Amino acid sequence: MSEEKNGSYKGLTEARRRANKKYNDRFVEIKVRVTPEKRAIIKDHAEKMGESATAFINRAIDEAMKRDQESNPET
């Protein structure tokens, strides 16, 4: 038996669309191509670390750049 949802959600309101756009305008996208298998590995690892794949990727970038800067401060 399936239960009908009685929620009042009717889709995105105009205010929500504006708020989403304002938030997204603060960012740019960088595309990275990985195999589906590697994507699954990244997502699984991120979940184990208690973070989203995006948060994990950003953390990995930050840590690698810090490590590179420490080993080669002239760059």
Short mmCIF file of N, CA, C and O in Angstrom, two decimals:
data_model
loop_
_atom_site.label_atom_id
_atom_site.label_comp_id
_atom_site.label_asym_id
_atom_site.label_seq_id
_atom_site.Cartn_x
_atom_site.Cartn_y
_atom_site.Cartn_z
N MET A 1 0.83 -1.18 0.00
CA MET A 1 0.00 0.00 0.00
C MET A 1 0.87 1.24 0.00
O MET A 1 1.75 1.39 0.82
N SER A 2 0.61 2.12 -0.91
CA SER A 2 1.37 3.36 -0.95
C SER A 2 0.56 4.47 -0.31
O SER A 2 -0.65 4.54 -0.44
N GLU A 3 1.26 5.32 0.39
CA GLU A 3 0.60 6.45 1.04
C GLU A 3 0.76 7.68 0.17
O GLU A 3 1.81 7.92 -0.40
N GLU A 4 -0.31 8.44 0.04
CA GLU A 4 -0.24 9.67 -0.71
C GLU A 4 0.44 10.74 0.15
O GLU A 4 0.20 10.82 1.35
N LYS A 5 1.25 11.54 -0.51
CA LYS A 5 1.89 12.63 0.21
C LYS A 5 0.91 13.78 0.31
O LYS A 5 0.30 14.18 -0.67
N ASN A 6 0.77 14.29 1.49
CA ASN A 6 -0.15 15.39 1.72
C ASN A 6 0.57 16.72 1.89
O ASN A 6 0.01 17.68 2.37
N GLY A 7 1.84 16.78 1.49
CA GLY A 7 2.61 18.00 1.65
C GLY A 7 2.07 19.11 0.76
O GLY A 7 1.30 18.89 -0.17
N SER A 8 2.48 20.31 1.06
CA SER A 8 1.99 21.46 0.31
C SER A 8 3.01 21.96 -0.70
O SER A 8 2.84 23.03 -1.28
N TYR A 9 4.09 21.22 -0.94
CA TYR A 9 5.14 21.65 -1.85
C TYR A 9 4.58 21.74 -3.26
O TYR A 9 4.06 20.79 -3.81
N LYS A 10 4.71 22.90 -3.86
CA LYS A 10 4.19 23.12 -5.21
C LYS A 10 5.30 23.47 -6.19
O LYS A 10 5.04 24.00 -7.25
N GLY A 11 6.54 23.21 -5.83
CA GLY A 11 7.66 23.57 -6.69
C GLY A 11 8.37 24.80 -6.15
O GLY A 11 8.02 25.33 -5.11
N LEU A 12 9.35 25.24 -6.90
CA LEU A 12 10.13 26.39 -6.47
C LEU A 12 9.31 27.67 -6.61
O LEU A 12 8.71 27.92 -7.65
N THR A 13 9.36 28.46 -5.59
CA THR A 13 8.73 29.78 -5.66
C THR A 13 9.69 30.73 -6.36
O THR A 13 10.89 30.46 -6.47
N GLU A 14 9.20 31.84 -6.79
CA GLU A 14 10.06 32.84 -7.42
C GLU A 14 11.11 33.34 -6.44
O GLU A 14 12.28 33.54 -6.81
N ALA A 15 10.75 33.49 -5.19
CA ALA A 15 11.71 33.92 -4.17
C ALA A 15 12.82 32.89 -4.00
O ALA A 15 14.00 33.24 -3.86
N ARG A 16 12.48 31.61 -4.01
CA ARG A 16 13.48 30.55 -3.88
C ARG A 16 14.38 30.54 -5.09
O ARG A 16 15.59 30.35 -4.99
N ARG A 17 13.83 30.75 -6.29
CA ARG A 17 14.65 30.80 -7.50
C ARG A 17 15.67 31.94 -7.42
O ARG A 17 16.83 31.77 -7.77
N ARG A 18 15.23 33.11 -6.95
CA ARG A 18 16.13 34.25 -6.81
C ARG A 18 17.22 33.96 -5.78
O ARG A 18 18.39 34.28 -6.00
N ALA A 19 16.83 33.35 -4.66
CA ALA A 19 17.81 33.02 -3.61
C ALA A 19 18.83 32.01 -4.13
O ALA A 19 20.03 32.15 -3.87
N ASN A 20 18.37 31.00 -4.85
CA ASN A 20 19.28 30.00 -5.42
C ASN A 20 20.25 30.65 -6.40
O ASN A 20 21.44 30.38 -6.39
N LYS A 21 19.73 31.53 -7.26
CA LYS A 21 20.58 32.21 -8.23
C LYS A 21 21.62 33.08 -7.52
O LYS A 21 22.80 33.06 -7.87
N LYS A 22 21.19 33.83 -6.51
CA LYS A 22 22.11 34.68 -5.76
C LYS A 22 23.24 33.85 -5.14
O LYS A 22 24.41 34.23 -5.18
N TYR A 23 22.89 32.70 -4.57
CA TYR A 23 23.88 31.81 -3.97
C TYR A 23 24.82 31.26 -5.04
O TYR A 23 26.04 31.33 -4.90
N ASN A 24 24.26 30.73 -6.12
CA ASN A 24 25.07 30.10 -7.16
C ASN A 24 25.96 31.10 -7.90
O ASN A 24 27.02 30.72 -8.40
N ASP A 25 25.55 32.35 -7.96
CA ASP A 25 26.36 33.36 -8.63
C ASP A 25 27.67 33.63 -7.91
O ASP A 25 28.58 34.23 -8.49
N ARG A 26 27.79 33.19 -6.67
CA ARG A 26 29.03 33.37 -5.91
C ARG A 26 30.11 32.39 -6.30
O ARG A 26 31.25 32.50 -5.87
N PHE A 27 29.77 31.40 -7.12
CA PHE A 27 30.69 30.31 -7.43
C PHE A 27 30.89 30.17 -8.93
O PHE A 27 30.08 30.64 -9.72
N VAL A 28 31.97 29.51 -9.30
CA VAL A 28 32.20 29.09 -10.67
C VAL A 28 32.39 27.57 -10.65
O VAL A 28 32.71 27.00 -9.60
N GLU A 29 32.17 26.95 -11.78
CA GLU A 29 32.33 25.51 -11.86
C GLU A 29 33.64 25.15 -12.54
O GLU A 29 34.05 25.83 -13.48
N ILE A 30 34.26 24.10 -12.06
CA ILE A 30 35.42 23.51 -12.70
C ILE A 30 35.03 22.07 -12.98
O ILE A 30 34.68 21.33 -12.07
N LYS A 31 35.08 21.69 -14.24
CA LYS A 31 34.71 20.32 -14.58
C LYS A 31 35.94 19.43 -14.53
O LYS A 31 37.01 19.79 -15.02
N VAL A 32 35.76 18.28 -13.94
CA VAL A 32 36.81 17.27 -13.86
C VAL A 32 36.21 15.98 -14.38
O VAL A 32 35.15 15.55 -13.94
N ARG A 33 36.87 15.37 -15.33
CA ARG A 33 36.37 14.12 -15.88
C ARG A 33 37.01 12.94 -15.16
O ARG A 33 38.24 12.87 -15.05
N VAL A 34 36.18 12.06 -14.65
CA VAL A 34 36.63 10.83 -14.02
C VAL A 34 35.75 9.69 -14.52
O VAL A 34 34.64 9.92 -14.99
N THR A 35 36.24 8.49 -14.38
CA THR A 35 35.44 7.34 -14.76
C THR A 35 34.32 7.15 -13.74
O THR A 35 34.42 7.63 -12.60
N PRO A 36 33.27 6.46 -14.12
CA PRO A 36 32.21 6.19 -13.14
C PRO A 36 32.73 5.46 -11.90
O PRO A 36 32.27 5.71 -10.79
N GLU A 37 33.71 4.59 -12.11
CA GLU A 37 34.28 3.84 -10.98
C GLU A 37 35.00 4.78 -10.02
O GLU A 37 34.86 4.67 -8.81
N LYS A 38 35.78 5.72 -10.58
CA LYS A 38 36.51 6.65 -9.72
C LYS A 38 35.53 7.58 -9.01
O LYS A 38 35.72 7.92 -7.84
N ARG A 39 34.48 7.99 -9.70
CA ARG A 39 33.46 8.83 -9.07
C ARG A 39 32.86 8.12 -7.86
O ARG A 39 32.68 8.72 -6.79
N ALA A 40 32.57 6.84 -8.01
CA ALA A 40 32.01 6.06 -6.90
C ALA A 40 33.00 5.99 -5.74
O ALA A 40 32.61 6.11 -4.58
N ILE A 41 34.27 5.81 -6.05
CA ILE A 41 35.31 5.75 -5.01
C ILE A 41 35.38 7.09 -4.27
O ILE A 41 35.45 7.13 -3.04
N ILE A 42 35.34 8.19 -5.02
CA ILE A 42 35.39 9.53 -4.41
C ILE A 42 34.18 9.74 -3.51
O ILE A 42 34.30 10.19 -2.37
N LYS A 43 32.99 9.43 -4.03
CA LYS A 43 31.78 9.62 -3.25
C LYS A 43 31.78 8.76 -1.99
O LYS A 43 31.42 9.23 -0.90
N ASP A 44 32.21 7.50 -2.11
CA ASP A 44 32.26 6.61 -0.94
C ASP A 44 33.24 7.14 0.10
O ASP A 44 32.95 7.14 1.30
N HIS A 45 34.41 7.59 -0.36
CA HIS A 45 35.40 8.11 0.58
C HIS A 45 34.86 9.35 1.29
O HIS A 45 35.00 9.49 2.51
N ALA A 46 34.27 10.24 0.52
CA ALA A 46 33.72 11.46 1.11
C ALA A 46 32.67 11.14 2.16
O ALA A 46 32.66 11.72 3.25
N GLU A 47 31.79 10.19 1.86
CA GLU A 47 30.76 9.79 2.84
C GLU A 47 31.39 9.24 4.10
O GLU A 47 30.95 9.56 5.21
N LYS A 48 32.44 8.43 3.95
CA LYS A 48 33.13 7.88 5.12
C LYS A 48 33.76 8.99 5.97
O LYS A 48 33.89 8.84 7.18
N MET A 49 34.13 10.09 5.32
CA MET A 49 34.73 11.22 6.02
C MET A 49 33.67 12.18 6.54
O MET A 49 33.97 13.19 7.16
N GLY A 50 32.42 11.88 6.26
CA GLY A 50 31.31 12.71 6.74
C GLY A 50 31.15 14.01 5.97
O GLY A 50 30.71 15.01 6.53
N GLU A 51 31.49 14.00 4.69
CA GLU A 51 31.37 15.21 3.90
C GLU A 51 30.84 14.88 2.51
O GLU A 51 30.81 13.72 2.11
N SER A 52 30.44 15.91 1.80
CA SER A 52 29.98 15.73 0.43
C SER A 52 31.19 15.53 -0.47
O SER A 52 32.33 15.84 -0.09
N ALA A 53 30.94 15.03 -1.68
CA ALA A 53 32.03 14.88 -2.64
C ALA A 53 32.65 16.24 -2.95
O ALA A 53 33.88 16.36 -3.06
N THR A 54 31.83 17.26 -3.08
CA THR A 54 32.34 18.61 -3.35
C THR A 54 33.23 19.09 -2.22
O THR A 54 34.32 19.63 -2.46
N ALA A 55 32.79 18.91 -0.99
CA ALA A 55 33.59 19.33 0.16
C ALA A 55 34.91 18.57 0.20
O ALA A 55 35.97 19.15 0.47
N PHE A 56 34.86 17.27 -0.07
CA PHE A 56 36.09 16.47 -0.08
C PHE A 56 37.04 16.95 -1.16
O PHE A 56 38.24 17.13 -0.91
N ILE A 57 36.54 17.18 -2.35
CA ILE A 57 37.39 17.63 -3.46
C ILE A 57 38.02 18.98 -3.12
O ILE A 57 39.21 19.18 -3.34
N ASN A 58 37.23 19.90 -2.57
CA ASN A 58 37.78 21.20 -2.18
C ASN A 58 38.85 21.05 -1.10
O ASN A 58 39.90 21.72 -1.15
N ARG A 59 38.61 20.17 -0.14
CA ARG A 59 39.60 19.94 0.92
C ARG A 59 40.88 19.34 0.33
O ARG A 59 42.00 19.76 0.68
N ALA A 60 40.73 18.40 -0.58
CA ALA A 60 41.89 17.76 -1.20
C ALA A 60 42.72 18.79 -1.98
O ALA A 60 43.95 18.79 -1.92
N ILE A 61 42.04 19.67 -2.70
CA ILE A 61 42.73 20.73 -3.44
C ILE A 61 43.48 21.64 -2.48
O ILE A 61 44.67 21.94 -2.69
N ASP A 62 42.79 22.09 -1.42
CA ASP A 62 43.44 22.99 -0.45
C ASP A 62 44.65 22.35 0.19
O ASP A 62 45.71 22.98 0.33
N GLU A 63 44.53 21.08 0.58
CA GLU A 63 45.65 20.39 1.23
C GLU A 63 46.81 20.19 0.26
O GLU A 63 47.98 20.37 0.64
N ALA A 64 46.52 19.86 -1.00
CA ALA A 64 47.59 19.66 -1.97
C ALA A 64 48.31 20.98 -2.26
O ALA A 64 49.54 21.01 -2.35
N MET A 65 47.55 22.07 -2.39
CA MET A 65 48.18 23.37 -2.65
C MET A 65 49.03 23.81 -1.46
O MET A 65 50.13 24.35 -1.65
N LYS A 66 48.57 23.57 -0.25
CA LYS A 66 49.35 23.92 0.94
C LYS A 66 50.64 23.11 0.98
O LYS A 66 51.72 23.64 1.23
N ARG A 67 50.53 21.80 0.72
CA ARG A 67 51.69 20.92 0.71
C ARG A 67 52.68 21.36 -0.37
O ARG A 67 53.88 21.41 -0.14
N ASP A 68 52.17 21.71 -1.56
CA ASP A 68 53.04 22.16 -2.64
C ASP A 68 53.75 23.46 -2.27
O ASP A 68 54.93 23.62 -2.55
N GLN A 69 53.02 24.37 -1.63
CA GLN A 69 53.60 25.65 -1.23
C GLN A 69 54.69 25.45 -0.19
O GLN A 69 55.73 26.10 -0.22
N GLU A 70 54.48 24.52 0.74
CA GLU A 70 55.47 24.26 1.78
C GLU A 70 56.73 23.63 1.20
O GLU A 70 57.83 23.90 1.67
N SER A 71 56.58 22.80 0.17
CA SER A 71 57.75 22.14 -0.41
C SER A 71 58.44 22.99 -1.46
O SER A 71 59.59 22.74 -1.81
N ASN A 72 57.73 24.02 -1.98
CA ASN A 72 58.32 24.90 -2.97
C ASN A 72 57.80 26.32 -2.76
O ASN A 72 56.95 26.79 -3.50
N PRO A 73 58.29 27.02 -1.75
CA PRO A 73 57.75 28.31 -1.38
C PRO A 73 57.91 29.41 -2.42
O PRO A 73 57.31 30.46 -2.31
N GLU A 74 58.72 29.18 -3.44
CA GLU A 74 58.94 30.20 -4.46
C GLU A 74 57.79 30.30 -5.45
O GLU A 74 57.76 31.23 -6.25
N THR A 75 56.87 29.37 -5.44
CA THR A 75 55.76 29.41 -6.41
C THR A 75 54.55 30.10 -5.85
O THR A 75 54.37 30.30 -4.71
#
